[in-house]
PDB file of C-alpha atoms in Angstrom:
ATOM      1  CA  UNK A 955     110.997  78.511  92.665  1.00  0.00           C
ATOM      2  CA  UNK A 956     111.053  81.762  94.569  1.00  0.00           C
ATOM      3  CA  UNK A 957     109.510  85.171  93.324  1.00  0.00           C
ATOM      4  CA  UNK A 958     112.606  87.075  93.361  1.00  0.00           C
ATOM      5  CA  UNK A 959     115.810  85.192  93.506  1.00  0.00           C
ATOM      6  CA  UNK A 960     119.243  86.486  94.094  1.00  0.00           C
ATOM      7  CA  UNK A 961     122.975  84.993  94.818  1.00  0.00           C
ATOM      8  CA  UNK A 962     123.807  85.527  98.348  1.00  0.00           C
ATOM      9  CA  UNK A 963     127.060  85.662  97.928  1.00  0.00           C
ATOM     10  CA  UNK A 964     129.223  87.047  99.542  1.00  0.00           C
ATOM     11  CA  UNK A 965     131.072  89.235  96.937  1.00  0.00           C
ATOM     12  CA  UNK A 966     134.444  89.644  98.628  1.00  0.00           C
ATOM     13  CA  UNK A 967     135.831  93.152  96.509  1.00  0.00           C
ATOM     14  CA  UNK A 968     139.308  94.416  96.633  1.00  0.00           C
ATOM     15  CA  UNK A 969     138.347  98.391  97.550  1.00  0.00           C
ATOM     16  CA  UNK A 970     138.298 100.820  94.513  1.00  0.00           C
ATOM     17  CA  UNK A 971     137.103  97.658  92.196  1.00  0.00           C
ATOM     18  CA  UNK A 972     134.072  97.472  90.375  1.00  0.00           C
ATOM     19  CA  UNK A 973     131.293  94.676  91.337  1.00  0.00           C
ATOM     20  CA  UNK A 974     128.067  93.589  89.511  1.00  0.00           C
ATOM     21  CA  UNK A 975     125.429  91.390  90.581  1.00  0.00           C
ATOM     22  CA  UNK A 976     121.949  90.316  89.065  1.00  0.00           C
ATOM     23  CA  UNK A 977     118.525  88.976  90.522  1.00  0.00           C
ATOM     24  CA  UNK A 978     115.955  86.908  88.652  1.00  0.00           C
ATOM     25  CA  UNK A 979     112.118  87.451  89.108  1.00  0.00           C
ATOM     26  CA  UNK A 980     109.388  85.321  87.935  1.00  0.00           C
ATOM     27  CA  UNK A 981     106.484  86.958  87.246  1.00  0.00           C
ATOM     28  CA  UNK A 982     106.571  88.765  83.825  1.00  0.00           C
ATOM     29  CA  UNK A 983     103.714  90.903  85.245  1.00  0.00           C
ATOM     30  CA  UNK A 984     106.005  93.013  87.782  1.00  0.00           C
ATOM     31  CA  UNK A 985     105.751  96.659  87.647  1.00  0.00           C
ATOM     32  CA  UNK A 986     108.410  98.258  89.573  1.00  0.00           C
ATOM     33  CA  UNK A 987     111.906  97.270  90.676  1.00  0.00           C
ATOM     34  CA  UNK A 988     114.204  98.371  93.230  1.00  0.00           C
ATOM     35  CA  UNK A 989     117.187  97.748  94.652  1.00  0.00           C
ATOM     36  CA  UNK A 990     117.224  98.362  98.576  1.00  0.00           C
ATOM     37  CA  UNK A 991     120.492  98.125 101.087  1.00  0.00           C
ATOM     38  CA  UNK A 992     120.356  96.902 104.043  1.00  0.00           C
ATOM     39  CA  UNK A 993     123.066  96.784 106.709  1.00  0.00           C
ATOM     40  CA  UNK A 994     123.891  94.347 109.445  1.00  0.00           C
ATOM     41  CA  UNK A 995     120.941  94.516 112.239  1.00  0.00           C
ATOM     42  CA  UNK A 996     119.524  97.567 110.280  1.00  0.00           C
ATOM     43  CA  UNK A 997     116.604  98.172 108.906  1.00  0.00           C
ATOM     44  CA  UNK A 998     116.695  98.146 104.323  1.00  0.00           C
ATOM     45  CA  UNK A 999     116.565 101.688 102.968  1.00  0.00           C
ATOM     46  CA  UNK A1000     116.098 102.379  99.637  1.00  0.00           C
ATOM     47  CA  UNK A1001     119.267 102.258  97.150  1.00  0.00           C
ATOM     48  CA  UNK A1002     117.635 103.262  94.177  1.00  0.00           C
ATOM     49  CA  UNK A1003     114.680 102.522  91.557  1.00  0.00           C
ATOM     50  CA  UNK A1004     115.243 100.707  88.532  1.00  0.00           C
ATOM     51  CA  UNK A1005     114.269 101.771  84.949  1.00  0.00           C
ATOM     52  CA  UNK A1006     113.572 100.433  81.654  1.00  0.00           C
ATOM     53  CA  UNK A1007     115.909 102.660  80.231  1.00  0.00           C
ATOM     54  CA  UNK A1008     119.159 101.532  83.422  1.00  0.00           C
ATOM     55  CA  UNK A1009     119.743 104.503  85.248  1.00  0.00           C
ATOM     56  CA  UNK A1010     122.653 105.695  87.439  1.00  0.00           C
ATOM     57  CA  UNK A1011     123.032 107.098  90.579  1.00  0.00           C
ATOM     58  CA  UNK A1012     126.461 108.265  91.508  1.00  0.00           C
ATOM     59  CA  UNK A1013     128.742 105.201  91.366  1.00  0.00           C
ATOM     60  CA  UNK A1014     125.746 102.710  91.066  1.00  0.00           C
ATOM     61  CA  UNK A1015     124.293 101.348  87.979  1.00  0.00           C
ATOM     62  CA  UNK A1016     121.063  99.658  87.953  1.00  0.00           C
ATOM     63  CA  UNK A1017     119.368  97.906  84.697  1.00  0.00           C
ATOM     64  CA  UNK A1018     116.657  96.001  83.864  1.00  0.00           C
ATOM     65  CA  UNK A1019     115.778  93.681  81.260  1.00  0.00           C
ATOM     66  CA  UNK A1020     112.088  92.396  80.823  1.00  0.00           C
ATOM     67  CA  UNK A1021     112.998  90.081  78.138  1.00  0.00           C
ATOM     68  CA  UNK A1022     115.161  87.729  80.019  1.00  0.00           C
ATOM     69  CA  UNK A1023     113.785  88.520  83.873  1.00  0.00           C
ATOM     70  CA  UNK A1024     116.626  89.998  85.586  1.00  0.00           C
ATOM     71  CA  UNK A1025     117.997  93.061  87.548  1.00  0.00           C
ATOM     72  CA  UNK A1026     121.374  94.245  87.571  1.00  0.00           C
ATOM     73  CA  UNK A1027     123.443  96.347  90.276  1.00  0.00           C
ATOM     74  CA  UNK A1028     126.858  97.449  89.348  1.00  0.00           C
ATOM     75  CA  UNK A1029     128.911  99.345  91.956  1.00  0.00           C
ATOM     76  CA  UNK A1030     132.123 101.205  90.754  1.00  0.00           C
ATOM     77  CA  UNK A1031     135.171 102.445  92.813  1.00  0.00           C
ATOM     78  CA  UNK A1032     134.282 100.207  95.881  1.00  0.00           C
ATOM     79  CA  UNK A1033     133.885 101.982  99.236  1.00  0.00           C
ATOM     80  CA  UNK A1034     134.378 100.043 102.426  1.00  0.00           C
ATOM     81  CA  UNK A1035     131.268 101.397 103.207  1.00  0.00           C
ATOM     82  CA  UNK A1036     129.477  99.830 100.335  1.00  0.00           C
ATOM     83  CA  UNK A1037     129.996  96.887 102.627  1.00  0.00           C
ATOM     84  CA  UNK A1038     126.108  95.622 103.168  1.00  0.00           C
ATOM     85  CA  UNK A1039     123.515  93.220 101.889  1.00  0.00           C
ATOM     86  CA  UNK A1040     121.663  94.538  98.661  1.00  0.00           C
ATOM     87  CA  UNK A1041     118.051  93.182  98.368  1.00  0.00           C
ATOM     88  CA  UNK A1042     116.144  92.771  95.208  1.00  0.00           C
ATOM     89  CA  UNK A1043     113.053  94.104  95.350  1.00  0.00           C
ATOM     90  CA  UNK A1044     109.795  93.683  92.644  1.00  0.00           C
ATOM     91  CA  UNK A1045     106.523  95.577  92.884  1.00  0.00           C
ATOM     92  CA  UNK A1046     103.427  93.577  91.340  1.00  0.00           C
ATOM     93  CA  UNK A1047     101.107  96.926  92.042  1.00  0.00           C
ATOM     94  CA  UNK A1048      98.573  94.763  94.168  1.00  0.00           C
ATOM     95  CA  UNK A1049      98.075  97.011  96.744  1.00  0.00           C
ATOM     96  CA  UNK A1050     101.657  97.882  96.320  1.00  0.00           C
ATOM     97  CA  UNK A1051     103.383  94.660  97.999  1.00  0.00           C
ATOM     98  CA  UNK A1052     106.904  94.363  97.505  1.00  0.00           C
ATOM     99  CA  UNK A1053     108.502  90.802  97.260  1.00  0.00           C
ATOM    100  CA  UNK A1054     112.068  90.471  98.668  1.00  0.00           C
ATOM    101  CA  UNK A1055     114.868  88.946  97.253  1.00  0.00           C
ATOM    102  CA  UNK A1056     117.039  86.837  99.987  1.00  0.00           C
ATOM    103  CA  UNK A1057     120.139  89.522  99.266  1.00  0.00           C
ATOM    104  CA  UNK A1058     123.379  89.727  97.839  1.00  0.00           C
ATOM    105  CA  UNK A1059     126.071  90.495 100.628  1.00  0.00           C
ATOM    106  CA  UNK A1060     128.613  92.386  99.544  1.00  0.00           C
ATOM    107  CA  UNK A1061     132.179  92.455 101.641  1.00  0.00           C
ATOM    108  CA  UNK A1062     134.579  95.578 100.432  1.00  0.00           C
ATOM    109  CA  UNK A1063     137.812  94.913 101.924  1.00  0.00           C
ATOM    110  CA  UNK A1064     140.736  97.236 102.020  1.00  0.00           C
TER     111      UNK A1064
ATOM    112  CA  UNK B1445     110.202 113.787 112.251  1.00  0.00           C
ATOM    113  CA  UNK B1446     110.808 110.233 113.683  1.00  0.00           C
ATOM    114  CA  UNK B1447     109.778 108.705 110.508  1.00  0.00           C
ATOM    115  CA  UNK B1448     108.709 104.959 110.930  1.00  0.00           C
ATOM    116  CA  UNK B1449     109.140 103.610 114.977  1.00  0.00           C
ATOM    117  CA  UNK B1450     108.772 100.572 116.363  1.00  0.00           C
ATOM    118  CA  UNK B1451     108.525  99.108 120.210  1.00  0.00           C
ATOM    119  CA  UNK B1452     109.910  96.915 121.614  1.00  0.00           C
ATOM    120  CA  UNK B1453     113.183  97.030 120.219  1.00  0.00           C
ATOM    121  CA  UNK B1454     113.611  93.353 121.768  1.00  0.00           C
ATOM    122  CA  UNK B1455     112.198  90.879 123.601  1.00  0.00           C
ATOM    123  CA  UNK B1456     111.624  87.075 124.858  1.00  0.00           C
ATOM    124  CA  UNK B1457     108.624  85.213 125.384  1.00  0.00           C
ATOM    125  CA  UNK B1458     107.900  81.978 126.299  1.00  0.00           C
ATOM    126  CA  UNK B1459     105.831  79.553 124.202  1.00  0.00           C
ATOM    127  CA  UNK B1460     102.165  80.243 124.374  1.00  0.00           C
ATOM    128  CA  UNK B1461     103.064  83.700 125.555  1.00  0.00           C
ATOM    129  CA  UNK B1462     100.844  86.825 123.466  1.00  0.00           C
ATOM    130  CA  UNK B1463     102.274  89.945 122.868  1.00  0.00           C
ATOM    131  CA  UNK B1464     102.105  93.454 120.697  1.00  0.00           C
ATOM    132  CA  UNK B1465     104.294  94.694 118.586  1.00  0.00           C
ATOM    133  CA  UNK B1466     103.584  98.856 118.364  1.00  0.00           C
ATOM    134  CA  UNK B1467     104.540 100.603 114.822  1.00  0.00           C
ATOM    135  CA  UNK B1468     103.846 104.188 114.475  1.00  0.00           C
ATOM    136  CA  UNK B1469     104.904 106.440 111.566  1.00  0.00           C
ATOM    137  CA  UNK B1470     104.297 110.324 111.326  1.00  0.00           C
ATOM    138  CA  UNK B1471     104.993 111.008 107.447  1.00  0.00           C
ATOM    139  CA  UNK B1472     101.101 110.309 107.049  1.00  0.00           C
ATOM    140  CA  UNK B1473     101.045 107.227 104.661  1.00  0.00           C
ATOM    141  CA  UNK B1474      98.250 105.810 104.296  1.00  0.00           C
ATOM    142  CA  UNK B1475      99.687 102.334 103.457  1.00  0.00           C
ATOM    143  CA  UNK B1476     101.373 100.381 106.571  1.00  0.00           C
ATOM    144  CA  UNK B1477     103.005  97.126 106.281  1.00  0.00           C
ATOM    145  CA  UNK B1478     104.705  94.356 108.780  1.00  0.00           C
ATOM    146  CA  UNK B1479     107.589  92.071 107.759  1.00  0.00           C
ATOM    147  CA  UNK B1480     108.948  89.370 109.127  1.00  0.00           C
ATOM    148  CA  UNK B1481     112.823  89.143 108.497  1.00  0.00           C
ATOM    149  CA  UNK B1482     114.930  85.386 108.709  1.00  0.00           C
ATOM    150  CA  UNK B1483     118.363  83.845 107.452  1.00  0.00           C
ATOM    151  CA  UNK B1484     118.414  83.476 103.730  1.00  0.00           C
ATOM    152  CA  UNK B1485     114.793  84.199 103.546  1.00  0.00           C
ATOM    153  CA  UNK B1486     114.673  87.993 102.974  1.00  0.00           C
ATOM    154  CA  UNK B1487     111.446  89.689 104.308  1.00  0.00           C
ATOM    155  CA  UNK B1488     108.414  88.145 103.906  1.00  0.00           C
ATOM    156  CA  UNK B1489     104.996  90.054 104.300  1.00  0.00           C
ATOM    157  CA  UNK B1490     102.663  89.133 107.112  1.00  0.00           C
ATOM    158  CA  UNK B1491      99.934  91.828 107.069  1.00  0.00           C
ATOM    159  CA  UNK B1492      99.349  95.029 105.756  1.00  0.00           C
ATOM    160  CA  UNK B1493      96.768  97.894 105.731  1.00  0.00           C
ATOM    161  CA  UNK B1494      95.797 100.175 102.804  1.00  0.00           C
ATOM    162  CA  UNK B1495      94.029 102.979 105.244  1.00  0.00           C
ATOM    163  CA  UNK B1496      93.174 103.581 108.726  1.00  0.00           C
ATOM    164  CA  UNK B1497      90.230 100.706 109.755  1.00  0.00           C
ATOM    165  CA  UNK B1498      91.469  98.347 106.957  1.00  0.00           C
ATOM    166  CA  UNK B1499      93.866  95.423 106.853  1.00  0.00           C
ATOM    167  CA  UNK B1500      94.805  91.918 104.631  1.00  0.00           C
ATOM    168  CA  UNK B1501      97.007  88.820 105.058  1.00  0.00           C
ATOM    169  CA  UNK B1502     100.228  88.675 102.978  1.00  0.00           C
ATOM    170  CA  UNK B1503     102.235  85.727 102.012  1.00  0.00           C
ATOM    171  CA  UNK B1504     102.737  84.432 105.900  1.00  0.00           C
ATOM    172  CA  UNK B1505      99.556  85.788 107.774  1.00  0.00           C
ATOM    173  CA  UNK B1506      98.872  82.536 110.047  1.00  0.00           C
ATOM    174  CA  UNK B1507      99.759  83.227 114.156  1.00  0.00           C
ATOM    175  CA  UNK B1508      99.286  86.506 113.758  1.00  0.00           C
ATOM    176  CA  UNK B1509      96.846  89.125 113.810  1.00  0.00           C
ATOM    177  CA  UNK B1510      96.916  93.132 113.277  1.00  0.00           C
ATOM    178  CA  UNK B1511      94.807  96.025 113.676  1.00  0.00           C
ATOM    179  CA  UNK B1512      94.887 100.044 112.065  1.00  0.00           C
ATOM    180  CA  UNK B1513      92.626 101.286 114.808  1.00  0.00           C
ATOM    181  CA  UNK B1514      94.109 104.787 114.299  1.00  0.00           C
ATOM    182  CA  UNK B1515      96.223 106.170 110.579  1.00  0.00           C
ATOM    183  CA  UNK B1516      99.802 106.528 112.491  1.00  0.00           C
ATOM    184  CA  UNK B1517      99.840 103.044 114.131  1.00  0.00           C
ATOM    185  CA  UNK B1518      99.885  99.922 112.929  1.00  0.00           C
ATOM    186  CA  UNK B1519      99.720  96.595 115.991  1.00  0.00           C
ATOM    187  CA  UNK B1520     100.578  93.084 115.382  1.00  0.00           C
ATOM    188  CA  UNK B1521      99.484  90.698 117.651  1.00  0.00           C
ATOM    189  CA  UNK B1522     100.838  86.989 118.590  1.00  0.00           C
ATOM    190  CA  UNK B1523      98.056  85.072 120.445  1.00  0.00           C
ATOM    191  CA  UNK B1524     100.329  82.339 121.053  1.00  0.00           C
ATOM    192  CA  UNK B1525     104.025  82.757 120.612  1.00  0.00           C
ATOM    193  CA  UNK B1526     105.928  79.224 119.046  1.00  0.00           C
ATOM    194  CA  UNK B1527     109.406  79.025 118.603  1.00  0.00           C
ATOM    195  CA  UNK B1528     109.141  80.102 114.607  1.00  0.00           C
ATOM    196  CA  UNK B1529     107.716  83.068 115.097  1.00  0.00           C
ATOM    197  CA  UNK B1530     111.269  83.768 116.418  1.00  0.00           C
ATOM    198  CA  UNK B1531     112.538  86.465 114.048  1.00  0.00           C
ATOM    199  CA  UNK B1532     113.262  90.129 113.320  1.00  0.00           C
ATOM    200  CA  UNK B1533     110.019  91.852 112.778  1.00  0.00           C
ATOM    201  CA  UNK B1534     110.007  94.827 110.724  1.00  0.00           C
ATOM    202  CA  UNK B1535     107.501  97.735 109.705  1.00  0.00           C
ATOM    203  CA  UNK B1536     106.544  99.683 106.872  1.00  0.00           C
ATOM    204  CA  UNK B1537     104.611 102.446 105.665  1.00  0.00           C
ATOM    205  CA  UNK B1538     104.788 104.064 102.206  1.00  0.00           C
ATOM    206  CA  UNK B1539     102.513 106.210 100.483  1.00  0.00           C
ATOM    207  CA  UNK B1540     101.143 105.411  96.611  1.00  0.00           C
ATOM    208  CA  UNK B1541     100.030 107.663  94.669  1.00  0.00           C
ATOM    209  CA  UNK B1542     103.384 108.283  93.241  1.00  0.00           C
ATOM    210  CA  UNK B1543     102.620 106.105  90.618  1.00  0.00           C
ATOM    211  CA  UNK B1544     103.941 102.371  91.264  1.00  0.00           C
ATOM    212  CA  UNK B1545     107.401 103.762  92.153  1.00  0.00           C
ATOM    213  CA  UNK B1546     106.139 104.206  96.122  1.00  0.00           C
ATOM    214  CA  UNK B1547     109.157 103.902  98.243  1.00  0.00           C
ATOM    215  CA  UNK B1548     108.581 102.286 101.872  1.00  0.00           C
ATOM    216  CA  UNK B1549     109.852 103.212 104.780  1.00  0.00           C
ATOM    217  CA  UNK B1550     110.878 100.846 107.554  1.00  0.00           C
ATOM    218  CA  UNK B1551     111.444 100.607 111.148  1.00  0.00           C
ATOM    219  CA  UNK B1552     113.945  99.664 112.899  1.00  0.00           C
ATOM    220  CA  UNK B1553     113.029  96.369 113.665  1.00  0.00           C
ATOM    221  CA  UNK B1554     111.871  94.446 116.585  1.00  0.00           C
ATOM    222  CA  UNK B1555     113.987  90.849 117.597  1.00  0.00           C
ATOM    223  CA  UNK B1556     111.756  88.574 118.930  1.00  0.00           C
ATOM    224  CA  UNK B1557     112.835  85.274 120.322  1.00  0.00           C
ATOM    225  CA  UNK B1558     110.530  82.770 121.242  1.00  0.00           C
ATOM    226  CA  UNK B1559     111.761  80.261 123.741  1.00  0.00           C
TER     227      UNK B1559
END
């Protein structure tokens, strides 16, 4: 089973719709949590961090439950330029080493 | 401020050809990190360095070797190319402290294709 696993999709979203994806981890001992975006032949960037409490960020949502192992990213009033590949990302604090998720690719189409 | 750069942007070798990849970041991180990037796998880490003079293996260290001679640059080396090391190669430098929240910040990637 991988680390951090994630449904590659892709999300094909009518623009102006609202989309919501999760990712599993594995290891009940991660620390930190991110979501980061990546676009075709790009390097990832950061999206946003992910707090107990979900947090917000403009049109994007991000929660986390510890109970059940999963991040969520909801995205509200599509852009086309939301178009892009989100990763999953989970920080054990070992010398800070991230572990990737495979993605979620996310099409926004007019 | 160039951030995070990497050279080459591309290239080809031939099987049992060496090369080094260059990374070199001027936000002063102390932590450095190199990825290696392929279909459905997200990025996997292959080394990474916690200071200038320091480095450790990461989940796929074999084939490849790195050195932190210097706090802004961060080499990988490939003794002897094989066709799987064909991938996008990406690196990273962050810098903790922040507590476990550090963001990284990567490169722009270098495709290498191993023939």
């Amino acid at each position: 089973r991988k680390e951090v696993e994630q449904d590659p999709g892709p999300f094909n979203v009518p623009e102006g719709a609202t989309v919501a994806f999760n990712c599993t981890y594995s290891n009940s001992a991660s620390q930190s949590f991110f979501w980061y975006r990546q676009d075709c032949r790009k390097e990832p960037k950061l999206l946003m961090s992910v707090y107990s409490s979900g947090n917000e960020d403009g049109r994007f949502t991000a929660q986390l439950n510890r109970a059940s192992q999963y991040i969520s990213l909801l995205i509200r009033d599509s852009k086309l330029s939301d178009s892009a590949t989100y990763l999953c990302v989970v920080n054990k604090a070992a010398g800070n080493k991230l572990t990737f998720g495979g993605g979620t690719r996310v099409l926004v189409k007019p | 401020n160039a951030g995070v750069t990497q050279t080459p942007k591309f290239r080809v070798l031939k099987t049992g050809q060496s090369m080094t990849l260059l990374c070199a970041q001027d936000m002063n991180h102390e932590y450095m990190y190199w990825y290696r990037q392929d279909p459905g796998m997200g990025l996997r880490l292959i080394h990474y360095s916690v200071g200038e003079g320091t480095t450790a293996k990461g989940e796929v260290p074999d084939g490849y070797n790195v050195s932190r001679l210097k706090k802004q640059n961060f080499l990988l080396g490939l003794e002897s190319a094989a066709p799987s090391q064909t991938s996008v190669y990406f690196c990273a430098s962050s810098n903790p402290g922040q507590g476990a929240r550090d963001t990284q910040y990567f490169g722009p990637g270098t495709r290498l294709t191993v023939l």
